[in-house]
């Protein structure tokens, strides 16, 4: 990080003045927590005994034989609550306790971050409100029921495109109003500083474990690491320990939706440009007047108009390649892993698999590591409806 709060030209904190004290407080609390042995001991205890870490590194033998390269899956889908999101949610809930805040709020698209926050709030006896776009409430009904069962209030957002972008707007409005008593558990490596750094700290366990596990299994580093990119938390988590290792190719896969030549996608690096959105400077899908464009993805967790600022820095520096996969390819990948390995991957993670399947010849005989960021049970209705529509 160069100038404080910035990754090269990206980042910062573009928020109303009323939120600045809360961001300063959060920055100081994080700094102190990182040095506090008792906090780290409590965090690691929850990671090990409650979340179930380390998650396994699984060699996907059947899929590897079909694809022509060695495919390893970092099984974040086996975390408690079914996705890597619990790492960040629980970490931030612990910080909220240190700040004596009794209420947390969050936004969610796919529902996994909402379930993770509701779980952490239940565990630590915090009040919890989850903002969720009305369309995502319909798409992720099971996760909505899980959140409510855990004691959280799910607040549907009916404005805008009724997806993740609008849920974040509502969560920010709530935070401005209740900042003295409430901590906003932002769900990815986005937003005003220190959120990108804060979330990266909590999800860094993914990459540390994966690096150690692949070295033990193969005796060397992977040739390629691939992850889906919405806001970018799971990708940042697994990329982190490999960033300085230039021989390891890093690839982030965005939502190509129905094609990036249409207006139904969320491919920020393919079709976006630099702008300021929801507290941070990064790549944003916007029109020529700077109005935020509607986005679309079959995977709700990738349906977002911007991306974490450090990803924008890594894109412009060329250290990470960013590409995209389209819905049809994603469904094919979902079915492929389900049938070859008995693992239902989240539609978000299926983007990474779809890219590899489409470009399998480029990776012949390589060692490839994919972050399987979440489980795909939540997406069954979406997949079945899509197959029915396609007449499969």
PDB file of C-alpha atoms in Angstrom, residues 265-388:
ATOM      1  CA  UNK A 265     -23.054  -8.763 -17.080  1.00  0.00           C
ATOM      2  CA  UNK A 266     -20.846  -7.572 -14.196  1.00  0.00           C
ATOM      3  CA  UNK A 267     -17.454  -7.502 -15.948  1.00  0.00           C
ATOM      4  CA  UNK A 268     -15.893  -4.406 -14.420  1.00  0.00           C
ATOM      5  CA  UNK A 269     -12.401  -4.890 -15.827  1.00  0.00           C
ATOM      6  CA  UNK A 270     -13.706  -5.678 -19.285  1.00  0.00           C
ATOM      7  CA  UNK A 271     -16.272  -2.885 -19.576  1.00  0.00           C
ATOM      8  CA  UNK A 272     -15.808  -0.543 -16.612  1.00  0.00           C
ATOM      9  CA  UNK A 273     -13.618   2.477 -15.984  1.00  0.00           C
ATOM     10  CA  UNK A 274     -12.194   4.224 -12.958  1.00  0.00           C
ATOM     11  CA  UNK A 275     -14.686   5.969 -10.702  1.00  0.00           C
ATOM     12  CA  UNK A 276     -15.763   6.515  -7.107  1.00  0.00           C
ATOM     13  CA  UNK A 277     -18.526   4.301  -5.800  1.00  0.00           C
ATOM     14  CA  UNK A 278     -19.782   3.451  -2.311  1.00  0.00           C
ATOM     15  CA  UNK A 279     -16.805   4.947  -0.527  1.00  0.00           C
ATOM     16  CA  UNK A 280     -13.922   3.770  -2.698  1.00  0.00           C
ATOM     17  CA  UNK A 281     -12.078   4.553  -5.933  1.00  0.00           C
ATOM     18  CA  UNK A 282     -11.917   1.548  -8.204  1.00  0.00           C
ATOM     19  CA  UNK A 283     -13.120   0.169 -11.533  1.00  0.00           C
ATOM     20  CA  UNK A 284     -16.854   0.797 -11.902  1.00  0.00           C
ATOM     21  CA  UNK A 285     -19.491  -0.018 -14.486  1.00  0.00           C
ATOM     22  CA  UNK A 286     -20.858   3.436 -15.355  1.00  0.00           C
ATOM     23  CA  UNK A 287     -22.224   5.370 -18.286  1.00  0.00           C
ATOM     24  CA  UNK A 288     -20.608   8.394 -19.939  1.00  0.00           C
ATOM     25  CA  UNK A 289     -22.184  10.707 -17.324  1.00  0.00           C
ATOM     26  CA  UNK A 290     -20.897   8.647 -14.403  1.00  0.00           C
ATOM     27  CA  UNK A 291     -24.246   7.050 -13.589  1.00  0.00           C
ATOM     28  CA  UNK A 292     -23.879   3.511 -12.259  1.00  0.00           C
ATOM     29  CA  UNK A 293     -25.041   0.919 -14.769  1.00  0.00           C
ATOM     30  CA  UNK A 294     -27.336  -1.961 -13.932  1.00  0.00           C
ATOM     31  CA  UNK A 295     -25.503  -5.251 -13.537  1.00  0.00           C
ATOM     32  CA  UNK A 296     -26.467  -8.851 -13.902  1.00  0.00           C
ATOM     33  CA  UNK A 297     -25.090 -12.276 -13.011  1.00  0.00           C
ATOM     34  CA  UNK A 298     -26.617 -15.688 -12.560  1.00  0.00           C
ATOM     35  CA  UNK A 299     -24.483 -15.752  -9.379  1.00  0.00           C
ATOM     36  CA  UNK A 300     -25.859 -13.136  -6.941  1.00  0.00           C
ATOM     37  CA  UNK A 301     -22.508 -12.808  -5.173  1.00  0.00           C
ATOM     38  CA  UNK A 302     -20.877 -11.489  -8.363  1.00  0.00           C
ATOM     39  CA  UNK A 303     -23.691  -9.108  -9.318  1.00  0.00           C
ATOM     40  CA  UNK A 304     -21.927  -5.889  -8.357  1.00  0.00           C
ATOM     41  CA  UNK A 305     -20.972  -2.702 -10.234  1.00  0.00           C
ATOM     42  CA  UNK A 306     -17.494  -2.300  -8.755  1.00  0.00           C
ATOM     43  CA  UNK A 307     -14.632  -4.332  -7.316  1.00  0.00           C
ATOM     44  CA  UNK A 308     -12.200  -4.113  -4.414  1.00  0.00           C
ATOM     45  CA  UNK A 309      -9.582  -1.368  -4.965  1.00  0.00           C
ATOM     46  CA  UNK A 310      -6.601  -3.673  -4.512  1.00  0.00           C
ATOM     47  CA  UNK A 311      -7.909  -5.807  -7.368  1.00  0.00           C
ATOM     48  CA  UNK A 312      -7.911  -2.683  -9.552  1.00  0.00           C
ATOM     49  CA  UNK A 313      -4.301  -2.080  -8.571  1.00  0.00           C
ATOM     50  CA  UNK A 314      -3.379  -5.687  -9.379  1.00  0.00           C
ATOM     51  CA  UNK A 315      -5.196  -5.396 -12.710  1.00  0.00           C
ATOM     52  CA  UNK A 316      -3.333  -2.264 -13.770  1.00  0.00           C
ATOM     53  CA  UNK A 317       0.007  -3.608 -12.523  1.00  0.00           C
ATOM     54  CA  UNK A 318      -0.567  -6.775 -14.541  1.00  0.00           C
ATOM     55  CA  UNK A 319       0.135  -9.090 -11.597  1.00  0.00           C
ATOM     56  CA  UNK A 320      -3.319 -10.678 -11.805  1.00  0.00           C
ATOM     57  CA  UNK A 321      -5.148 -11.491 -15.037  1.00  0.00           C
ATOM     58  CA  UNK A 322      -8.880 -10.772 -14.929  1.00  0.00           C
ATOM     59  CA  UNK A 323     -11.244 -12.472 -17.323  1.00  0.00           C
ATOM     60  CA  UNK A 324     -14.881 -13.582 -17.314  1.00  0.00           C
ATOM     61  CA  UNK A 325     -17.205 -16.551 -17.790  1.00  0.00           C
ATOM     62  CA  UNK A 326     -20.723 -16.463 -19.190  1.00  0.00           C
ATOM     63  CA  UNK A 327     -23.817 -18.005 -17.610  1.00  0.00           C
ATOM     64  CA  UNK A 328     -24.068 -20.928 -20.007  1.00  0.00           C
ATOM     65  CA  UNK A 329     -20.462 -21.903 -19.301  1.00  0.00           C
ATOM     66  CA  UNK A 330     -21.046 -21.495 -15.571  1.00  0.00           C
ATOM     67  CA  UNK A 331     -24.010 -23.884 -15.555  1.00  0.00           C
ATOM     68  CA  UNK A 332     -21.915 -26.414 -17.482  1.00  0.00           C
ATOM     69  CA  UNK A 333     -19.161 -26.121 -14.872  1.00  0.00           C
ATOM     70  CA  UNK A 334     -21.651 -26.478 -12.001  1.00  0.00           C
ATOM     71  CA  UNK A 335     -22.957 -29.711 -13.496  1.00  0.00           C
ATOM     72  CA  UNK A 336     -19.456 -30.969 -14.377  1.00  0.00           C
ATOM     73  CA  UNK A 337     -18.107 -30.772 -10.820  1.00  0.00           C
ATOM     74  CA  UNK A 338     -21.349 -32.119  -9.375  1.00  0.00           C
ATOM     75  CA  UNK A 339     -21.247 -35.192 -11.585  1.00  0.00           C
ATOM     76  CA  UNK A 340     -17.495 -35.838 -11.634  1.00  0.00           C
ATOM     77  CA  UNK A 341     -16.680 -35.192  -7.976  1.00  0.00           C
ATOM     78  CA  UNK A 342     -19.984 -35.231  -6.084  1.00  0.00           C
ATOM     79  CA  UNK A 343     -19.475 -31.591  -5.098  1.00  0.00           C
ATOM     80  CA  UNK A 344     -22.094 -28.912  -5.807  1.00  0.00           C
ATOM     81  CA  UNK A 345     -20.088 -25.692  -6.201  1.00  0.00           C
ATOM     82  CA  UNK A 346     -21.628 -22.268  -5.655  1.00  0.00           C
ATOM     83  CA  UNK A 347     -22.452 -20.529  -8.931  1.00  0.00           C
ATOM     84  CA  UNK A 348     -19.910 -17.901  -7.912  1.00  0.00           C
ATOM     85  CA  UNK A 349     -17.105 -20.496  -7.683  1.00  0.00           C
ATOM     86  CA  UNK A 350     -18.367 -22.146 -10.871  1.00  0.00           C
ATOM     87  CA  UNK A 351     -17.133 -19.095 -12.783  1.00  0.00           C
ATOM     88  CA  UNK A 352     -13.538 -20.078 -11.970  1.00  0.00           C
ATOM     89  CA  UNK A 353     -14.181 -23.665 -13.059  1.00  0.00           C
ATOM     90  CA  UNK A 354     -15.929 -22.502 -16.233  1.00  0.00           C
ATOM     91  CA  UNK A 355     -12.900 -20.465 -17.275  1.00  0.00           C
ATOM     92  CA  UNK A 356     -10.618 -23.468 -16.770  1.00  0.00           C
ATOM     93  CA  UNK A 357     -12.908 -25.812 -18.680  1.00  0.00           C
ATOM     94  CA  UNK A 358     -13.082 -23.423 -21.619  1.00  0.00           C
ATOM     95  CA  UNK A 359      -9.313 -22.942 -21.698  1.00  0.00           C
ATOM     96  CA  UNK A 360      -8.204 -26.383 -20.550  1.00  0.00           C
ATOM     97  CA  UNK A 361      -5.570 -26.825 -23.294  1.00  0.00           C
ATOM     98  CA  UNK A 362      -3.609 -23.815 -21.991  1.00  0.00           C
ATOM     99  CA  UNK A 363      -3.104 -25.564 -18.666  1.00  0.00           C
ATOM    100  CA  UNK A 364      -2.210 -29.057 -19.860  1.00  0.00           C
ATOM    101  CA  UNK A 365      -0.175 -30.953 -17.212  1.00  0.00           C
ATOM    102  CA  UNK A 366      -0.116 -27.900 -14.923  1.00  0.00           C
ATOM    103  CA  UNK A 367      -0.959 -27.824 -11.229  1.00  0.00           C
ATOM    104  CA  UNK A 368      -4.042 -25.654 -10.853  1.00  0.00           C
ATOM    105  CA  UNK A 369      -5.558 -24.449  -7.598  1.00  0.00           C
ATOM    106  CA  UNK A 370      -9.149 -23.187  -7.450  1.00  0.00           C
ATOM    107  CA  UNK A 371     -10.736 -21.540  -4.461  1.00  0.00           C
ATOM    108  CA  UNK A 372     -14.109 -23.226  -4.063  1.00  0.00           C
ATOM    109  CA  UNK A 373     -15.544 -20.267  -2.177  1.00  0.00           C
ATOM    110  CA  UNK A 374     -18.951 -21.687  -1.259  1.00  0.00           C
ATOM    111  CA  UNK A 375     -21.394 -24.568  -1.579  1.00  0.00           C
ATOM    112  CA  UNK A 376     -23.953 -24.755  -4.339  1.00  0.00           C
ATOM    113  CA  UNK A 377     -27.054 -26.047  -2.553  1.00  0.00           C
ATOM    114  CA  UNK A 378     -28.309 -22.459  -2.411  1.00  0.00           C
ATOM    115  CA  UNK A 379     -28.268 -22.311  -6.215  1.00  0.00           C
ATOM    116  CA  UNK A 380     -30.236 -25.485  -6.960  1.00  0.00           C
ATOM    117  CA  UNK A 381     -33.462 -23.631  -7.797  1.00  0.00           C
ATOM    118  CA  UNK A 382     -31.641 -21.230 -10.106  1.00  0.00           C
ATOM    119  CA  UNK A 383     -29.869 -24.078 -11.903  1.00  0.00           C
ATOM    120  CA  UNK A 384     -33.015 -26.192 -12.229  1.00  0.00           C
ATOM    121  CA  UNK A 385     -35.003 -23.234 -13.589  1.00  0.00           C
ATOM    122  CA  UNK A 386     -32.245 -22.505 -16.085  1.00  0.00           C
ATOM    123  CA  UNK A 387     -32.121 -26.130 -17.252  1.00  0.00           C
ATOM    124  CA  UNK A 388     -35.911 -26.168 -17.590  1.00  0.00           C
TER     125      UNK A 388
END
